[in-house]
PDB file of C-alpha atoms in Angstrom:
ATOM      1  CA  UNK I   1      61.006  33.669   4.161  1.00  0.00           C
ATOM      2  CA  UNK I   2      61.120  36.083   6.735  1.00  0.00           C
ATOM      3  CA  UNK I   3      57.841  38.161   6.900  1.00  0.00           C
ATOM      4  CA  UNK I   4      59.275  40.652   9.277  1.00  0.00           C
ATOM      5  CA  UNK I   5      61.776  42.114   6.984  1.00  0.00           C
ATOM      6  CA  UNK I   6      59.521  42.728   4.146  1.00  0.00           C
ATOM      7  CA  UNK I   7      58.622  45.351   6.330  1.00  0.00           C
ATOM      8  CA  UNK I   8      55.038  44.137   7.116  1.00  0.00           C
ATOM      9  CA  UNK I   9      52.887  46.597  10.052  1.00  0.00           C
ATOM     10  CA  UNK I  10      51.470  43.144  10.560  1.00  0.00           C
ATOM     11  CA  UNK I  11      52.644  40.334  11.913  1.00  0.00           C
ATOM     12  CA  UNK I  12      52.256  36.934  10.129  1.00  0.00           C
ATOM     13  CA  UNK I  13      50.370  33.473  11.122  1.00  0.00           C
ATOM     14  CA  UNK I  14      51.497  29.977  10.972  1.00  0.00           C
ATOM     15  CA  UNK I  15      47.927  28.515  10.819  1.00  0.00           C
ATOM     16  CA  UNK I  16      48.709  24.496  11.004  1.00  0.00           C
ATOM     17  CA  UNK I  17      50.979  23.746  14.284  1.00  0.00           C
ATOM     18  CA  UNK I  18      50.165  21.007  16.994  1.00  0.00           C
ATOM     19  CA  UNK I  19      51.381  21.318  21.115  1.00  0.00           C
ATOM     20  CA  UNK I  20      52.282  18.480  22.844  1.00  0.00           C
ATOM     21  CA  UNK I  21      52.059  17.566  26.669  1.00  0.00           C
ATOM     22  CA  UNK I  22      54.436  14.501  27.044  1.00  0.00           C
ATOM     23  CA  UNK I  23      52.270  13.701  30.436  1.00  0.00           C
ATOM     24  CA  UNK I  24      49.031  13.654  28.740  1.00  0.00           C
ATOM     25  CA  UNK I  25      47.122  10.629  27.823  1.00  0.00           C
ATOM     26  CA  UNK I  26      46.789   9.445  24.358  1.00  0.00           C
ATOM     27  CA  UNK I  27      44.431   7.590  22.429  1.00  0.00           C
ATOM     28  CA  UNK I  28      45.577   3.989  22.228  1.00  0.00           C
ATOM     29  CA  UNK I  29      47.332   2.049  19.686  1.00  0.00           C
ATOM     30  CA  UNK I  30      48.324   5.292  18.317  1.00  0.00           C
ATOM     31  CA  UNK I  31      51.897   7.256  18.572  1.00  0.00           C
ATOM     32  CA  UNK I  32      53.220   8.526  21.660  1.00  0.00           C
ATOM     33  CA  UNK I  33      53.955  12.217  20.970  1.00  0.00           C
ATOM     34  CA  UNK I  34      57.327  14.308  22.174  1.00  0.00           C
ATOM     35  CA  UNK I  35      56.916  16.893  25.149  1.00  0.00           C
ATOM     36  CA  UNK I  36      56.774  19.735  22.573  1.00  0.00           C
ATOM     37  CA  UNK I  37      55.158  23.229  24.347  1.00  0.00           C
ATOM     38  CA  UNK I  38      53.789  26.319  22.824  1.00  0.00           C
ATOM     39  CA  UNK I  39      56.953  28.166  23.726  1.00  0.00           C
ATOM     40  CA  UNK I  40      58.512  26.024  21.562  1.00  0.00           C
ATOM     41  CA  UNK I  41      56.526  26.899  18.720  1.00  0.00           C
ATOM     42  CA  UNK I  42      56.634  30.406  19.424  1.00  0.00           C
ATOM     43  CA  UNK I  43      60.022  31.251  19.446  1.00  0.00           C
ATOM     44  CA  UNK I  44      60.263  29.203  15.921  1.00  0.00           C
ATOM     45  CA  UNK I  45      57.933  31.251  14.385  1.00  0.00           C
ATOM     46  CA  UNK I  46      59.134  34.616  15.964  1.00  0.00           C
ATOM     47  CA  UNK I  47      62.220  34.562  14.668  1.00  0.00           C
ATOM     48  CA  UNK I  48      60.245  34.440  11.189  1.00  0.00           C
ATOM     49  CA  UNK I  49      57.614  37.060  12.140  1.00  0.00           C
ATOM     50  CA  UNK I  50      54.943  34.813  12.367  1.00  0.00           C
ATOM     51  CA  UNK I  51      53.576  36.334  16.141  1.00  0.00           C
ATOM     52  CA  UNK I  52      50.199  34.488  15.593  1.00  0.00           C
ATOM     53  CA  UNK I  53      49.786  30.683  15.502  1.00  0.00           C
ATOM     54  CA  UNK I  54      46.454  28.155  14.799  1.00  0.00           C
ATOM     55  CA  UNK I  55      46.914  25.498  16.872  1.00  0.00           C
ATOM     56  CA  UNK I  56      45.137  22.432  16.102  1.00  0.00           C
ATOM     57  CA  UNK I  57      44.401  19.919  17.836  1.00  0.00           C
ATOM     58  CA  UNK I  58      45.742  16.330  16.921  1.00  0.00           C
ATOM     59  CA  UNK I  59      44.449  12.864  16.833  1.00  0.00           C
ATOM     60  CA  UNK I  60      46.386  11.219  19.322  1.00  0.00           C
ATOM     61  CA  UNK I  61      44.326  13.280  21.993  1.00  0.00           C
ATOM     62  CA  UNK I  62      41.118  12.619  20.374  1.00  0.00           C
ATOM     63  CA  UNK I  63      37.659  15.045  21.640  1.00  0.00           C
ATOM     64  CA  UNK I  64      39.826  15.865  24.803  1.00  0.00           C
ATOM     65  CA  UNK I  65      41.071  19.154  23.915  1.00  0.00           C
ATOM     66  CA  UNK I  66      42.872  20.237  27.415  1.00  0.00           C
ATOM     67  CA  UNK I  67      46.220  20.414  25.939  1.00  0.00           C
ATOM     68  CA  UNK I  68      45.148  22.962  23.381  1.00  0.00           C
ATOM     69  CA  UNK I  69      43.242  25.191  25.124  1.00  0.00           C
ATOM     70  CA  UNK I  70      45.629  25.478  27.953  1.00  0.00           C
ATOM     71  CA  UNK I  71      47.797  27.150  25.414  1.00  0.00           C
ATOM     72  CA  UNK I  72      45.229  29.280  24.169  1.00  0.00           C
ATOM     73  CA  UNK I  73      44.659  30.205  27.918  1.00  0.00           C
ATOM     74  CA  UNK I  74      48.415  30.661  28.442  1.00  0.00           C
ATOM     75  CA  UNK I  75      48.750  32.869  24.956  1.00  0.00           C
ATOM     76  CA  UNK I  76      46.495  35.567  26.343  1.00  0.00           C
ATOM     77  CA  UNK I  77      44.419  36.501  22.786  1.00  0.00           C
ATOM     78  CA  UNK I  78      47.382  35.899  20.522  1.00  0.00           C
ATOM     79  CA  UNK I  79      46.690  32.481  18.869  1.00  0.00           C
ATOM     80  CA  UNK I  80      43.571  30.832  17.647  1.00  0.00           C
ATOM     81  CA  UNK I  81      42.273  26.907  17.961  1.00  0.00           C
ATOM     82  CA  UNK I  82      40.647  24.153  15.991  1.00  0.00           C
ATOM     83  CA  UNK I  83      39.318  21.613  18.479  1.00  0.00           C
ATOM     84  CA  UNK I  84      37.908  18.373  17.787  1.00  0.00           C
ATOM     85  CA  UNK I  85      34.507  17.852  19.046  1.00  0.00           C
ATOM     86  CA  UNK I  86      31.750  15.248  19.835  1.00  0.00           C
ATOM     87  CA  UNK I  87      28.215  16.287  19.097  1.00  0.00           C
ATOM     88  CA  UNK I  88      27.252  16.040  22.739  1.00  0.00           C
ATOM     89  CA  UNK I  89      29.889  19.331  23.907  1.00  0.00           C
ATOM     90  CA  UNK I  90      27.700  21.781  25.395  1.00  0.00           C
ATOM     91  CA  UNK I  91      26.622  24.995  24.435  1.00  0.00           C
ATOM     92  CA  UNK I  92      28.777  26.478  28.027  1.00  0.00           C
ATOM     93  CA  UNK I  93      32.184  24.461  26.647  1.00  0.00           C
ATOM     94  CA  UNK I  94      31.459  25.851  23.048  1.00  0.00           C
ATOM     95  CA  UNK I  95      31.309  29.617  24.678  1.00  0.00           C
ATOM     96  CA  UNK I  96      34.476  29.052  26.498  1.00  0.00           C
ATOM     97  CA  UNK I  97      36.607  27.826  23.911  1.00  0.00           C
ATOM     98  CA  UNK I  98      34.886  30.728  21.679  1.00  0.00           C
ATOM     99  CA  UNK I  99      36.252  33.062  24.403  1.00  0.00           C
ATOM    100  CA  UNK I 100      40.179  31.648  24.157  1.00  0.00           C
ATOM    101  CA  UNK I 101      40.201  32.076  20.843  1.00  0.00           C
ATOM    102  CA  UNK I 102      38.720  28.368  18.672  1.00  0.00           C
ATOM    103  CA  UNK I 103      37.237  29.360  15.999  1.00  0.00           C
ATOM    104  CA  UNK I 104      36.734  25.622  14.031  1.00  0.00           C
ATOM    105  CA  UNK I 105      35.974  22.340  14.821  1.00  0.00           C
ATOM    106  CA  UNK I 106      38.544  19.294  12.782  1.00  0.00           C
ATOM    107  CA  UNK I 107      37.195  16.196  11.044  1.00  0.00           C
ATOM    108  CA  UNK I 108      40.687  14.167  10.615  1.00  0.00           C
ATOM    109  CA  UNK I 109      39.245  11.782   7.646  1.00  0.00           C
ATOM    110  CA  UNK I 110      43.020  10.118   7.573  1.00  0.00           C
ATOM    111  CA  UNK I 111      43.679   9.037  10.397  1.00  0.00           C
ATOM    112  CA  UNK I 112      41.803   6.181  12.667  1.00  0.00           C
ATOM    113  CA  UNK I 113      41.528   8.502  15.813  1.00  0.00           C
ATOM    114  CA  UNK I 114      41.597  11.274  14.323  1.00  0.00           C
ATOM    115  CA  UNK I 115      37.605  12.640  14.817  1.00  0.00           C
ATOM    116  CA  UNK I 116      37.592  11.655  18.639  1.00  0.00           C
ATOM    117  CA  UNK I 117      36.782   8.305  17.321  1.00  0.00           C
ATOM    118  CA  UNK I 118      33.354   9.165  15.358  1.00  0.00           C
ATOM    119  CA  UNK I 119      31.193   6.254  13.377  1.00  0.00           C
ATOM    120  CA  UNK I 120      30.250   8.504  10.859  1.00  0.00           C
ATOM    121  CA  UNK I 121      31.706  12.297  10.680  1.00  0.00           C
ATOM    122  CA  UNK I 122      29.014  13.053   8.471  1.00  0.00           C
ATOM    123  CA  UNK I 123      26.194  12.751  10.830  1.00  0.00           C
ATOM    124  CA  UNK I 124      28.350  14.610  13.881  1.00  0.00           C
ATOM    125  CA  UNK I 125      29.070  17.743  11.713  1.00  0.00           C
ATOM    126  CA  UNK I 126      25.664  17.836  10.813  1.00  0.00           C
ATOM    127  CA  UNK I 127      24.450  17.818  14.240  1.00  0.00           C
ATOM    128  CA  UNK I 128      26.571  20.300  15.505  1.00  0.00           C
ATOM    129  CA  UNK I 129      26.264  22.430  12.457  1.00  0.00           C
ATOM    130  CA  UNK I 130      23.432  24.582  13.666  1.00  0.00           C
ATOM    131  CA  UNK I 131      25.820  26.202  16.813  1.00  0.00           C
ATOM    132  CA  UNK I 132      28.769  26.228  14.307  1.00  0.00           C
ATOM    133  CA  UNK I 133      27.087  28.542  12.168  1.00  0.00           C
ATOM    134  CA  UNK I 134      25.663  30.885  15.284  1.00  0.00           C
ATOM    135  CA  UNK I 135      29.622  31.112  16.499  1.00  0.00           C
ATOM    136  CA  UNK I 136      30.967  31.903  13.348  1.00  0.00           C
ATOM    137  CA  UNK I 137      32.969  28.727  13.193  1.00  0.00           C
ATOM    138  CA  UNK I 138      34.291  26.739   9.819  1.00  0.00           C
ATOM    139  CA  UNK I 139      34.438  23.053   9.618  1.00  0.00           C
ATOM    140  CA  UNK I 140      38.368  21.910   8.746  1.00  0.00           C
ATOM    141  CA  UNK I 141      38.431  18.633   6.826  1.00  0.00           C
ATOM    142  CA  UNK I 142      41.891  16.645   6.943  1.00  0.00           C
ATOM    143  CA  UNK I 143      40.766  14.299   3.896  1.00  0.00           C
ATOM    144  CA  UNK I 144      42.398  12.354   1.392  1.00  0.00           C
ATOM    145  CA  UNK I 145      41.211  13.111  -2.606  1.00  0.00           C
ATOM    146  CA  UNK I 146      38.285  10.415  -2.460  1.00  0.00           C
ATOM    147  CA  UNK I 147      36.811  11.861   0.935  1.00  0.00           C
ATOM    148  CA  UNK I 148      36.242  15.230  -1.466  1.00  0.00           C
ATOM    149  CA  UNK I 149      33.172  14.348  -3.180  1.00  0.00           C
ATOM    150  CA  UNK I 150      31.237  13.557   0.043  1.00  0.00           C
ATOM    151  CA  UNK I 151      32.703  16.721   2.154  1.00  0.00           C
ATOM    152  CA  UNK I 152      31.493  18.865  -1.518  1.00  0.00           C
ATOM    153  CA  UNK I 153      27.805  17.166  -1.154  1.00  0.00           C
ATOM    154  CA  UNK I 154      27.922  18.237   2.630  1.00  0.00           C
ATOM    155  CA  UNK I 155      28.871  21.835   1.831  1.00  0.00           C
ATOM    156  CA  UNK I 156      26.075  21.988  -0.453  1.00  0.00           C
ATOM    157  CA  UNK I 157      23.521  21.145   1.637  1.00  0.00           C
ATOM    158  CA  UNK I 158      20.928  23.259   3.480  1.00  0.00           C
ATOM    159  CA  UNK I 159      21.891  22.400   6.726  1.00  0.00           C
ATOM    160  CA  UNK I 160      25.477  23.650   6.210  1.00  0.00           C
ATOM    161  CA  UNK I 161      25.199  26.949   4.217  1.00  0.00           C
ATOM    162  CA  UNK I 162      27.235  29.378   5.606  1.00  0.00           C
ATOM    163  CA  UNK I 163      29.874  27.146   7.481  1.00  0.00           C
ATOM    164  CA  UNK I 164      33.070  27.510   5.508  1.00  0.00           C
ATOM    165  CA  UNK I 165      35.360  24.192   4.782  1.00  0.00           C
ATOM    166  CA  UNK I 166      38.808  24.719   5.297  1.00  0.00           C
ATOM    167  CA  UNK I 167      40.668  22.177   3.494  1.00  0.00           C
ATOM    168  CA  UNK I 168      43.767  20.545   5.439  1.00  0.00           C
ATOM    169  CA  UNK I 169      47.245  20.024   3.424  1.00  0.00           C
ATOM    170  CA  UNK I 170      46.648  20.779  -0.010  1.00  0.00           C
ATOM    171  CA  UNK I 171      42.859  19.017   0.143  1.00  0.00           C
ATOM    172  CA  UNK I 172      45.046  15.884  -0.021  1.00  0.00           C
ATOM    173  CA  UNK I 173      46.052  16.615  -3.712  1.00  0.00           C
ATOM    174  CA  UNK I 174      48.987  14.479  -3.648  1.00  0.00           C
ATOM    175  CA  UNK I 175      52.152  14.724  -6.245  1.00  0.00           C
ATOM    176  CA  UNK I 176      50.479  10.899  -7.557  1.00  0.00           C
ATOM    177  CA  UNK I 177      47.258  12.112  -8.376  1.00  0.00           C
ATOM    178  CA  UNK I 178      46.050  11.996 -12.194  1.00  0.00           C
ATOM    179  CA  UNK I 179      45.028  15.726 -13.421  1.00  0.00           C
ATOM    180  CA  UNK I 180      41.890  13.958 -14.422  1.00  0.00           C
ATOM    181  CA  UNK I 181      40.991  12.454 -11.218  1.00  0.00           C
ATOM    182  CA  UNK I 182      37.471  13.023  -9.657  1.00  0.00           C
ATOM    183  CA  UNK I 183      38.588  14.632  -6.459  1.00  0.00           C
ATOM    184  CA  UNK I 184      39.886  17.814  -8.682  1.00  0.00           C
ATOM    185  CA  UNK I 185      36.431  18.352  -9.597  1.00  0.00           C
ATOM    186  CA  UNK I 186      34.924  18.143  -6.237  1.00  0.00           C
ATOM    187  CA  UNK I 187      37.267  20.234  -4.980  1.00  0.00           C
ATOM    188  CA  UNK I 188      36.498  22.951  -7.549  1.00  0.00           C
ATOM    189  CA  UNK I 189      32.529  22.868  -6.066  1.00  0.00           C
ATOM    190  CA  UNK I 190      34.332  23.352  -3.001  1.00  0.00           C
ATOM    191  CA  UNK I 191      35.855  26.344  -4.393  1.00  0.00           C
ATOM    192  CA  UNK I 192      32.560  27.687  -5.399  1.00  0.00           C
ATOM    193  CA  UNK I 193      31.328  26.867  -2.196  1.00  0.00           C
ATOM    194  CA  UNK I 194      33.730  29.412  -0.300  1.00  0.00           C
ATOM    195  CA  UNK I 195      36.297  26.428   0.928  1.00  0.00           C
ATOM    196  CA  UNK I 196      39.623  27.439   1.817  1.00  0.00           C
ATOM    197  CA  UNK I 197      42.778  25.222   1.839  1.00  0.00           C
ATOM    198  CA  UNK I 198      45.830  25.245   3.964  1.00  0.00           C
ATOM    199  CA  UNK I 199      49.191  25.159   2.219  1.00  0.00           C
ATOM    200  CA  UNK I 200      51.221  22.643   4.680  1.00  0.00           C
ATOM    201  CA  UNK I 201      51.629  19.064   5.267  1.00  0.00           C
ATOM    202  CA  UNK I 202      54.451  18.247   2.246  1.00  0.00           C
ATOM    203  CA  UNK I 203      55.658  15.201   3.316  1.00  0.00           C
ATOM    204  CA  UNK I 204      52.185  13.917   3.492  1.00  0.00           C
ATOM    205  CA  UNK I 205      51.490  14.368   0.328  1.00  0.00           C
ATOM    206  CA  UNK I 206      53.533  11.866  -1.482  1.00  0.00           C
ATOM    207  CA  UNK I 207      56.531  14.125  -1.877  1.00  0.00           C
ATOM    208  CA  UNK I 208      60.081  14.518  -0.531  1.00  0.00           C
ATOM    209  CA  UNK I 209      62.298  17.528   0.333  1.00  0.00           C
ATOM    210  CA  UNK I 210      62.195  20.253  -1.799  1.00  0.00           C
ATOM    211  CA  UNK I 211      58.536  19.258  -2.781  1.00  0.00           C
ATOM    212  CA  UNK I 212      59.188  20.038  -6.418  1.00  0.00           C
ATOM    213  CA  UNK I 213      56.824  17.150  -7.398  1.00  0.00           C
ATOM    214  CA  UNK I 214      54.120  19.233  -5.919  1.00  0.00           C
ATOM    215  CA  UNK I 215      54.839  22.747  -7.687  1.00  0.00           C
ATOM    216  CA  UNK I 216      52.040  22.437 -10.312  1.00  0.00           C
ATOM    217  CA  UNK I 217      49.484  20.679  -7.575  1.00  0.00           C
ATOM    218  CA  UNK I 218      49.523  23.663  -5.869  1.00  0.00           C
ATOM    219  CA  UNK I 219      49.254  26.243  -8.950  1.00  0.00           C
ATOM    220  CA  UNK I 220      46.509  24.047  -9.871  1.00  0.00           C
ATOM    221  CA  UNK I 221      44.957  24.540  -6.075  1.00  0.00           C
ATOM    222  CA  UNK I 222      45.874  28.128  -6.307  1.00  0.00           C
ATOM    223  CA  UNK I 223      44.164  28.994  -9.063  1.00  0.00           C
ATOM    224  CA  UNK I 224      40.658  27.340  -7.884  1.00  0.00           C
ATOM    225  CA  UNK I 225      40.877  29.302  -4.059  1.00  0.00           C
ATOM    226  CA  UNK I 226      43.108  32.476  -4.534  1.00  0.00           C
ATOM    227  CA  UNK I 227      43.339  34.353  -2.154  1.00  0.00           C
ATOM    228  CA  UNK I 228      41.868  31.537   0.219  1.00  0.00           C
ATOM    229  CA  UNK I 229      44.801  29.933   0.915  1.00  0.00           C
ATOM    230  CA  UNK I 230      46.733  29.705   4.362  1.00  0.00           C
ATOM    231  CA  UNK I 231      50.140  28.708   5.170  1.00  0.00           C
ATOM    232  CA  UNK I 232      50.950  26.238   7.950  1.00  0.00           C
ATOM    233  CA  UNK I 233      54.126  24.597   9.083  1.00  0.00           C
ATOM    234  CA  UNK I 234      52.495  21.672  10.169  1.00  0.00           C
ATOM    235  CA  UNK I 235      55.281  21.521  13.504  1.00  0.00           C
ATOM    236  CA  UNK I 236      56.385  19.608  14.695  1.00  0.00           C
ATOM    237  CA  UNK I 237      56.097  17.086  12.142  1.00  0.00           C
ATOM    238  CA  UNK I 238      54.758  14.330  13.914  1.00  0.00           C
ATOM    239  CA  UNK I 239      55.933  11.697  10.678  1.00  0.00           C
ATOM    240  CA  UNK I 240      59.400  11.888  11.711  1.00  0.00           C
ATOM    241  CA  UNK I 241      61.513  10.504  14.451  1.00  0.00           C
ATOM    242  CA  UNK I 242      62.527  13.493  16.945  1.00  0.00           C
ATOM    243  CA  UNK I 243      65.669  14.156  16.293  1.00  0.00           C
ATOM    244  CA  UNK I 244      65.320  14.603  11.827  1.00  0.00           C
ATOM    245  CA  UNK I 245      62.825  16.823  12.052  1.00  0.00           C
ATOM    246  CA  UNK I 246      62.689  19.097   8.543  1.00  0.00           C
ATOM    247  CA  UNK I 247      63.825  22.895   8.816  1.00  0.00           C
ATOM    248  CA  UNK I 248      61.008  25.285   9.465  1.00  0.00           C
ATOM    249  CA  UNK I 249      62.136  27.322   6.566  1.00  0.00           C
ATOM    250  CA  UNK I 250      62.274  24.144   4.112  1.00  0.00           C
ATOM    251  CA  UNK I 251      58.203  24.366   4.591  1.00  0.00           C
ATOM    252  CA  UNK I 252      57.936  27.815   3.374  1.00  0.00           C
ATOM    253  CA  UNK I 253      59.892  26.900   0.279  1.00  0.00           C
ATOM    254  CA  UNK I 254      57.357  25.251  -1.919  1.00  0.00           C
ATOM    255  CA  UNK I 255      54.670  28.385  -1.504  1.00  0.00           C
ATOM    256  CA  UNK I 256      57.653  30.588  -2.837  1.00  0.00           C
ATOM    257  CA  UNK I 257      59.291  28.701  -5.692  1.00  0.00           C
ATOM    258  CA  UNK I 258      55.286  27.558  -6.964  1.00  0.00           C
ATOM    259  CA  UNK I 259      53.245  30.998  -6.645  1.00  0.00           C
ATOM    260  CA  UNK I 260      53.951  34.559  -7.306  1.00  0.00           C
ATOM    261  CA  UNK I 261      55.009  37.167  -4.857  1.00  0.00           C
ATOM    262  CA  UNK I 262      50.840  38.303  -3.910  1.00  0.00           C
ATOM    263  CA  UNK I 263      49.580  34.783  -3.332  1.00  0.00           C
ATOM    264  CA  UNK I 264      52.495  33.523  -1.430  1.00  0.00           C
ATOM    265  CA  UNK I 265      52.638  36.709   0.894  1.00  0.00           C
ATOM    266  CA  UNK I 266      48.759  36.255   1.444  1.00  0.00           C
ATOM    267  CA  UNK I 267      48.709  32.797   2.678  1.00  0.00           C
ATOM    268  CA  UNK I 268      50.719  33.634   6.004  1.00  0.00           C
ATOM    269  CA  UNK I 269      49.591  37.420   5.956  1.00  0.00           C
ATOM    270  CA  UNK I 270      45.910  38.704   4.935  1.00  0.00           C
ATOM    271  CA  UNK I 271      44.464  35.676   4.159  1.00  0.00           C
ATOM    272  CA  UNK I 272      45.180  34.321   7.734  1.00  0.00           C
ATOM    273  CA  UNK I 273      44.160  37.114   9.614  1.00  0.00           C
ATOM    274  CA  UNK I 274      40.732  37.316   7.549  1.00  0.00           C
ATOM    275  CA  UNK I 275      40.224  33.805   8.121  1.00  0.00           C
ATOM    276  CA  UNK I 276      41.111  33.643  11.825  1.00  0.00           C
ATOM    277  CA  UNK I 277      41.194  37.057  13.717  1.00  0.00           C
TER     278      UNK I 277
END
């Protein structure tokens, strides 16, 4: 895929990448992350067309967002955030990162560290739900299939109406999962909800390269949230050792060989830009 010789007036998104600051403290007894830097990034995705990136923050830094919002500070406008957040942030940090461009806050269901080391994610979302809604911000859920039915009950609550859920790699709908499993249900209320889910992630999904055991997961997703889908690359790939890290065009591949021409071009064009800009 190259979204700047379709011929496109605008310029396409990545909307799932993660920075790295090799000097940076990490959570412990989790993985010690590569020095990889937004330029990095950048010049990937350029030479796609992809001039906008969502960078999101990861779990080995927990609620301490510095690395991510230096980028955002350094990208001048360009790029947009998803921080991870405790519910005792103030309303001051909240307008600041507002200002360099987050626009959601991440509940990581998967891994350990991943919610800045939160009891109960539940009860944090909820708290901070009332100044999510005034800033306009969704809620992004990395969950696996079983973690649907609860984030569905949250959506449907009072306290979170109009906070979107955006739905981390493929809601978790792994190439094992029975058609007839619970979480496909749960994630259709989500659909009805407004959810939207980000097409990325591959390799976590039980799947190796090309990803052809995923093809019909993702027609499945696609036809519960079309046109609510976003692409992300999901770089750099923090499940592999440095040095075999997957070809950034090998993670467009499933979108194109599973979904037709419109939906595909949507999920790193208008889709992105509605969600995000």
């Amino acid at each position: 895929m190259d979204f700047a010789a379709q011929g496109r007036a605008t310029p396409g998104w990545d909307s799932h990448v993660h920075v790295f600051d090799g000097t940076a403290a990490v959570a412990p007894g989790h993985y010690r992350p590569v020095h990889r830097p937004l330029a990095d990034i950048e010049a990937l995705a350029r030479s796609r067309g992809l001039m906008h990136l969502v960078l999101v923050q990861p779990s080995v830094y927990g609620t301490d967002n510095t690395v991510l919002l230096d980028a955002l500070r350094a990208s001048r406008g360009r790029h947009r955030g998803v921080v991870v957040l405790g519910p005792s942030v103030s309303d001051a940090a909240l307008q600041e990162m507002h200002a360099l461009g987050v626009r959601g806050v991440r509940f990581n269901l998967v891994s350990p560290v991943g919610s800045g080391g939160a009891a109960d994610t539940s009860v944090t979302f909820l708290d901070l739900a009332p100044r999510l809604r005034a800033l306009g911000w969704h809620v992004q859920w990395y969950p696996r299939p079983q973690d649907l039915p609860v984030i569905s009950a949250l959506h449907a609550s009072s306290a979170a109406s109009g906070i979107p859920a955006v739905l981390d790699h493929l809601a978790g709908m792994h190439a094992g999962l029975p058609a007839d499993d619970a979480a496909w249900w749960a994630l259709a209320d989500l659909a009805q909800f407004g959810a939207w889910v980000k097409l990325s992630g591959w390799y976590r999904l039980q799947a190796a390269a090309p990803y052809e055991a995923l093809d019909n997961n993702i027609r499945k997703v696609a036809s519960l949230f079309d046109g609510r889908m976003v692409w992300g690359s999901d770089w750099p790939h923090t499940s592999f050792a440095p040095s075999a890290l997957p070809a950034y065009a090998g993670m467009f591949e499933p979108v194109l060989r599973a979904l037709p021409g419109r939906q595909a071009e949507q999920a790193w064009g208008d889709a992105p830009a509605r969600l995000y800009a």
